[in-house]
Tab-separated table of C-alpha atoms in Angstrom:
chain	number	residue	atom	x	y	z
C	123	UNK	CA	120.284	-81.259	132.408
C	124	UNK	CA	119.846	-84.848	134.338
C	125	UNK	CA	117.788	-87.335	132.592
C	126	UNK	CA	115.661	-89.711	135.185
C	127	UNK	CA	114.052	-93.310	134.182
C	128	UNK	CA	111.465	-93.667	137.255
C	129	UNK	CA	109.921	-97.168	137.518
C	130	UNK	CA	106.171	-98.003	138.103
C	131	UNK	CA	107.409	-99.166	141.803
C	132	UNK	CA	108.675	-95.166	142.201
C	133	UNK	CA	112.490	-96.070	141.939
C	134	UNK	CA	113.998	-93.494	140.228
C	135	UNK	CA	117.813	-94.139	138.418
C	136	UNK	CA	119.468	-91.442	136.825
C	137	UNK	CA	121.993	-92.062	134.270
C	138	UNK	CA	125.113	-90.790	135.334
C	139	UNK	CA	126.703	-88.866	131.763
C	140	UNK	CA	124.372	-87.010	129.874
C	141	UNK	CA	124.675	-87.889	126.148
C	142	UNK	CA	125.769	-85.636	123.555
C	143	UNK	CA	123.125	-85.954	121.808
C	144	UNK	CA	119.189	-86.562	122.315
C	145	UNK	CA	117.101	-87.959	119.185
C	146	UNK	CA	112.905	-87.685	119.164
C	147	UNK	CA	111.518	-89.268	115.904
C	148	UNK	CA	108.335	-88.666	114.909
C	149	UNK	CA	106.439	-89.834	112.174
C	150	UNK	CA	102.425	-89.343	110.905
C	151	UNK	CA	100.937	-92.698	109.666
C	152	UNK	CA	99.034	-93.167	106.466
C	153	UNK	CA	97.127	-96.062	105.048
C	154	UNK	CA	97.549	-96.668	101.420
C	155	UNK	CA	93.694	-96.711	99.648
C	156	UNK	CA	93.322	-97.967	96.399
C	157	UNK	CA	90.292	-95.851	94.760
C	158	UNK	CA	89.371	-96.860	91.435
C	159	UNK	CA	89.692	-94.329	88.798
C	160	UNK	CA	92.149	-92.645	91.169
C	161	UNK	CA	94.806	-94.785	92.001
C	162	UNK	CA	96.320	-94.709	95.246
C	163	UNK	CA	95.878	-92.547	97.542
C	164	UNK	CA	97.202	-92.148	101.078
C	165	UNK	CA	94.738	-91.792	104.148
C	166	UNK	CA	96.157	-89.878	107.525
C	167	UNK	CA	95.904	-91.266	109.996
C	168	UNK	CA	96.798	-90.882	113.392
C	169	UNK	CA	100.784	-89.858	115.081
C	170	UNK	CA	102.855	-93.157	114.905
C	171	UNK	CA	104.355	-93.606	118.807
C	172	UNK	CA	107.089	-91.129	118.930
C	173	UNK	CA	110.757	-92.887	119.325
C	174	UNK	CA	113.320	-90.978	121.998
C	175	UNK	CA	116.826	-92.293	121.711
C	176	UNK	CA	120.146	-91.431	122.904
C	177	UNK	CA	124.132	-93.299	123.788
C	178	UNK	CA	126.284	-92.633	126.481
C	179	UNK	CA	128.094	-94.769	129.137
C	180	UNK	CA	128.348	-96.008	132.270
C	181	UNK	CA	131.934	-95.171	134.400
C	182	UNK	CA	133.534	-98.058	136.334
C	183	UNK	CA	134.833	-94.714	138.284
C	184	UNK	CA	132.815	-91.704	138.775
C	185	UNK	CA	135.033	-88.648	137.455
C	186	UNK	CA	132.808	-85.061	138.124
C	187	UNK	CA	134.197	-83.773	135.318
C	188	UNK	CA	131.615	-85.397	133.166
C	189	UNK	CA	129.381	-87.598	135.829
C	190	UNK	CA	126.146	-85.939	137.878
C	191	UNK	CA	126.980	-87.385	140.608
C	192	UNK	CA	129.830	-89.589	142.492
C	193	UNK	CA	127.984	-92.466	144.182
C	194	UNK	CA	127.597	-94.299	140.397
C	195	UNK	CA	126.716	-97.824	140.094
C	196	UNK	CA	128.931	-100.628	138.298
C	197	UNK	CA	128.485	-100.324	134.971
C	198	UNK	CA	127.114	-103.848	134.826
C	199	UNK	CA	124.453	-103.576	137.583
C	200	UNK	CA	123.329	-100.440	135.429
C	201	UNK	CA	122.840	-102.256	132.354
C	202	UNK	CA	121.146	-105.225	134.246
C	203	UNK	CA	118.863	-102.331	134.972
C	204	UNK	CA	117.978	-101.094	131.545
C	205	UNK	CA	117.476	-104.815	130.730
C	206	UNK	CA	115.020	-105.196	133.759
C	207	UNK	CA	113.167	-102.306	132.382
C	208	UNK	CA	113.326	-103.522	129.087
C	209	UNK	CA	111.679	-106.723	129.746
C	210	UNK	CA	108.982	-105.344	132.232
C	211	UNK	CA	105.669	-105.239	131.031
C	212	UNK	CA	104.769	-101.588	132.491
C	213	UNK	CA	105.908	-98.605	130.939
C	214	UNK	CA	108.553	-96.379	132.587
C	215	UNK	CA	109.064	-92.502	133.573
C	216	UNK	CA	111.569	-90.234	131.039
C	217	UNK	CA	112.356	-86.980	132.237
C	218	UNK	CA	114.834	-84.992	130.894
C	219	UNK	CA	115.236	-82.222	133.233
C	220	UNK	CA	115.187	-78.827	131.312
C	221	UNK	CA	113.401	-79.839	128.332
C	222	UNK	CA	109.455	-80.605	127.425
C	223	UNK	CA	110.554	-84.466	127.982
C	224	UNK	CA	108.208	-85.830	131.218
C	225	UNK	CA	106.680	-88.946	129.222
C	226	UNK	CA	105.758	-92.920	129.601
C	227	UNK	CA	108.187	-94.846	128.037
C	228	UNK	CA	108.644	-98.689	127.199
C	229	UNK	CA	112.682	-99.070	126.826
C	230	UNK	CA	112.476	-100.630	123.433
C	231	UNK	CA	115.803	-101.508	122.576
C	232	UNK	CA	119.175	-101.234	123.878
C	233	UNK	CA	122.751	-102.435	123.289
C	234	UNK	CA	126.265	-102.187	125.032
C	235	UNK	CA	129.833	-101.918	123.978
C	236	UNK	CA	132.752	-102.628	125.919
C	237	UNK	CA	135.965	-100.803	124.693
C	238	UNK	CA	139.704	-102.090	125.092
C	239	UNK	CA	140.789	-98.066	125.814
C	240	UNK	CA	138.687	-97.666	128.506
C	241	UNK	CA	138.405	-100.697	130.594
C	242	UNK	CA	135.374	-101.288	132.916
C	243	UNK	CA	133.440	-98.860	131.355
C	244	UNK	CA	129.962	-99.849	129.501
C	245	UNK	CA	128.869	-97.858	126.284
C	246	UNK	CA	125.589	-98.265	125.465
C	247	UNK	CA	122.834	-96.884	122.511
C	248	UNK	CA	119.163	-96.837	123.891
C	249	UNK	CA	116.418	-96.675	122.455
C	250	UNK	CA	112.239	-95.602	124.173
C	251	UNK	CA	108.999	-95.769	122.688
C	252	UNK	CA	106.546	-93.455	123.804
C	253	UNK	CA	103.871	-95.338	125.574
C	254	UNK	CA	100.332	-95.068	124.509
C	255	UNK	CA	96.802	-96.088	126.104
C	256	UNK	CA	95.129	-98.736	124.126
C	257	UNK	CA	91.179	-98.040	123.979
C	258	UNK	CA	89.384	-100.749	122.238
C	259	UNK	CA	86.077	-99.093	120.174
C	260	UNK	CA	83.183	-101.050	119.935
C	261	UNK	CA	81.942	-101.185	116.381
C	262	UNK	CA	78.379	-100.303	115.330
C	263	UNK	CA	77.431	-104.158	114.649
C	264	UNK	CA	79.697	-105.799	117.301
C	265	UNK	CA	78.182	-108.399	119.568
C	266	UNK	CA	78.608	-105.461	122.615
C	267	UNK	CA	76.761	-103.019	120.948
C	268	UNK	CA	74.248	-105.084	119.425
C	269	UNK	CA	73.621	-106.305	123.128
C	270	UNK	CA	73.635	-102.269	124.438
C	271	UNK	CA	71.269	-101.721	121.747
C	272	UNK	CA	68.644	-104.488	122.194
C	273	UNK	CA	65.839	-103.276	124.331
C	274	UNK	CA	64.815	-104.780	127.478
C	275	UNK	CA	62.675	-107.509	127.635
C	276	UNK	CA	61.460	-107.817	130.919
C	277	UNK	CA	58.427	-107.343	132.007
C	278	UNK	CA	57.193	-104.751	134.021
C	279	UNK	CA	55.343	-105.483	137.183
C	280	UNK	CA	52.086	-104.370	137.799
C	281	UNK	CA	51.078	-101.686	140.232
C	282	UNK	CA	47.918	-101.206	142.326
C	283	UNK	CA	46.961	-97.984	143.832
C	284	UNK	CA	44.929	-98.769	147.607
C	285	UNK	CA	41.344	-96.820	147.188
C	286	UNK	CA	39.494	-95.742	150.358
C	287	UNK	CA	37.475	-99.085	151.624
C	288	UNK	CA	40.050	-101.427	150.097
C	289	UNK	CA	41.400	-104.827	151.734
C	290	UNK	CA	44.043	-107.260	150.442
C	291	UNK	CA	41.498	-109.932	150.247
C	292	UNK	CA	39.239	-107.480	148.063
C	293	UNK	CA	42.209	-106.469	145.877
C	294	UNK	CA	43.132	-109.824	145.159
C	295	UNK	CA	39.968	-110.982	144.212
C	296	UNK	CA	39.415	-107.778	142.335
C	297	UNK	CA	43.090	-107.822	140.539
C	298	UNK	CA	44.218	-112.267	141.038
C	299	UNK	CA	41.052	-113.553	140.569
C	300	UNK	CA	40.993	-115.115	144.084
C	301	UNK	CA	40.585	-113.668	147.683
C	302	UNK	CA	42.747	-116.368	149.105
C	303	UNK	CA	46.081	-114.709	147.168
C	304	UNK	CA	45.870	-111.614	149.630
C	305	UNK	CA	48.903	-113.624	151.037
C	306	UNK	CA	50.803	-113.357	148.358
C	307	UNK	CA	50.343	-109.183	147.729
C	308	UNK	CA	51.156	-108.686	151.768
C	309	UNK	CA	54.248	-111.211	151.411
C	310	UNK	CA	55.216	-108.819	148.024
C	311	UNK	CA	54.922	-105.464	149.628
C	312	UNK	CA	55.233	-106.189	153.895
C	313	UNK	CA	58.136	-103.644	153.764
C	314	UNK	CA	55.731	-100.930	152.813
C	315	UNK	CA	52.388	-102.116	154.640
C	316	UNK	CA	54.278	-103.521	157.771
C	317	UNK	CA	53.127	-106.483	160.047
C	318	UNK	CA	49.752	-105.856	159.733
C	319	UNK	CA	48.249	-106.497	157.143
C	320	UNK	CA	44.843	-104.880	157.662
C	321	UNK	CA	46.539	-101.768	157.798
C	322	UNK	CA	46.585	-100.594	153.762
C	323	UNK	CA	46.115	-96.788	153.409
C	324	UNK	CA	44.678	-95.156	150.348
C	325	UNK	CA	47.285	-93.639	147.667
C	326	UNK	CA	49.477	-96.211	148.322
C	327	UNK	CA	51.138	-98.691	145.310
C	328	UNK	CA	51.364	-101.970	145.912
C	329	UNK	CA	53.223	-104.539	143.710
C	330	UNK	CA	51.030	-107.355	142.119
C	331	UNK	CA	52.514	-110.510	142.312
């Protein structure tokens, strides 16, 4: 078994003596109602964020007998790490090789022990939170729903289908009130008529203005 902590950069560290022991806590939430006539009652609710924990050391000298591999770093540049990972705001990589164990972690909580018997060497309990997505629900009256729900108000231009015979100047007297805003329909729909403007063809739509 090797257990990995793999950073959000892709560094991967590997703790060098594999604890005796591995600890997952989990625990099911409830909330607490109070129902008249009833008393209180509790509500589940969802899985509380697991909790992985473990202690072991880290050698001042690598001995194979108990270390997975020689090249180990000083105990205090491997604590330094944990701290660094500790502090960082994204989560970390556990994976415990030969177990289900392959999750993001925040390193919640650690602390070290230094013992007179064996000097240089770093003991250390840590403790990882299981890390979990936060998705923020919009509630039925919330200011972003109330603004998804609330129809739109704009208004929606009018469209003109060209009949055999028609010109702009005909249209807009017909549809503006005045010949002299055939301007304003050829500026609105040039894309679709193109540069000349005495060139409308029946069935097509034109946008009023």
């Amino acid at each position: 078994m090797d257990i990995y902590l793999v950073e959000a950069s892709g560094e991967k560290f590997q703790l060098p003596v594999n604890p005796e022991e591995i600890r997952i806590s989990r625990e099911k939430q409830y909330e607490t109602v109070n129902i008249l006539a009833l008393g209180e009652i509790d509500v589940a609710q969802q899985e509380k964020v697991k909790e992985i924990s473990f202690s072991s050391f880290f050698p001042k000298v690598a001995d194979l007998r108990y270390c997975r591999y020689a090249d180990v770093l000083d105990p205090q540049e491997a604590m330094n790490r944990l701290t660094s990972m500790m502090n960082a705001k994204q989560p970390v990589r556990l994976i415990i090789t030969e177990t289900a164990v392959n999750v993001l972690v925040y390193v919640s909580a650690h602390a070290s022990t230094f013992s007179g018997g064996e000097p240089g060497d770093v003991f250390y309990d840590a403790t990882f939170r299981t890390w979990r997505e936060m998705k923020v629900r919009q509630a039925p009256g919330s200011a972003a729903a109330a603004a998804a729900a609330r129809p739109d108000t704009k208004p929606v231009p009018k469209v003109y289908t060209v009949k055999a015979g028609d010109t702009l100047s005909a249209i807009a007297k017909r549809e503006l009130g005045s010949s002299s805003s055939w301007k304003a329909i050829y500026d609105k729909n040039k894309a679709l008529i193109g540069s000349d403007a005495n060139k409308i063809v029946p069935g097509q739509k034109l946008v009023m203005p």
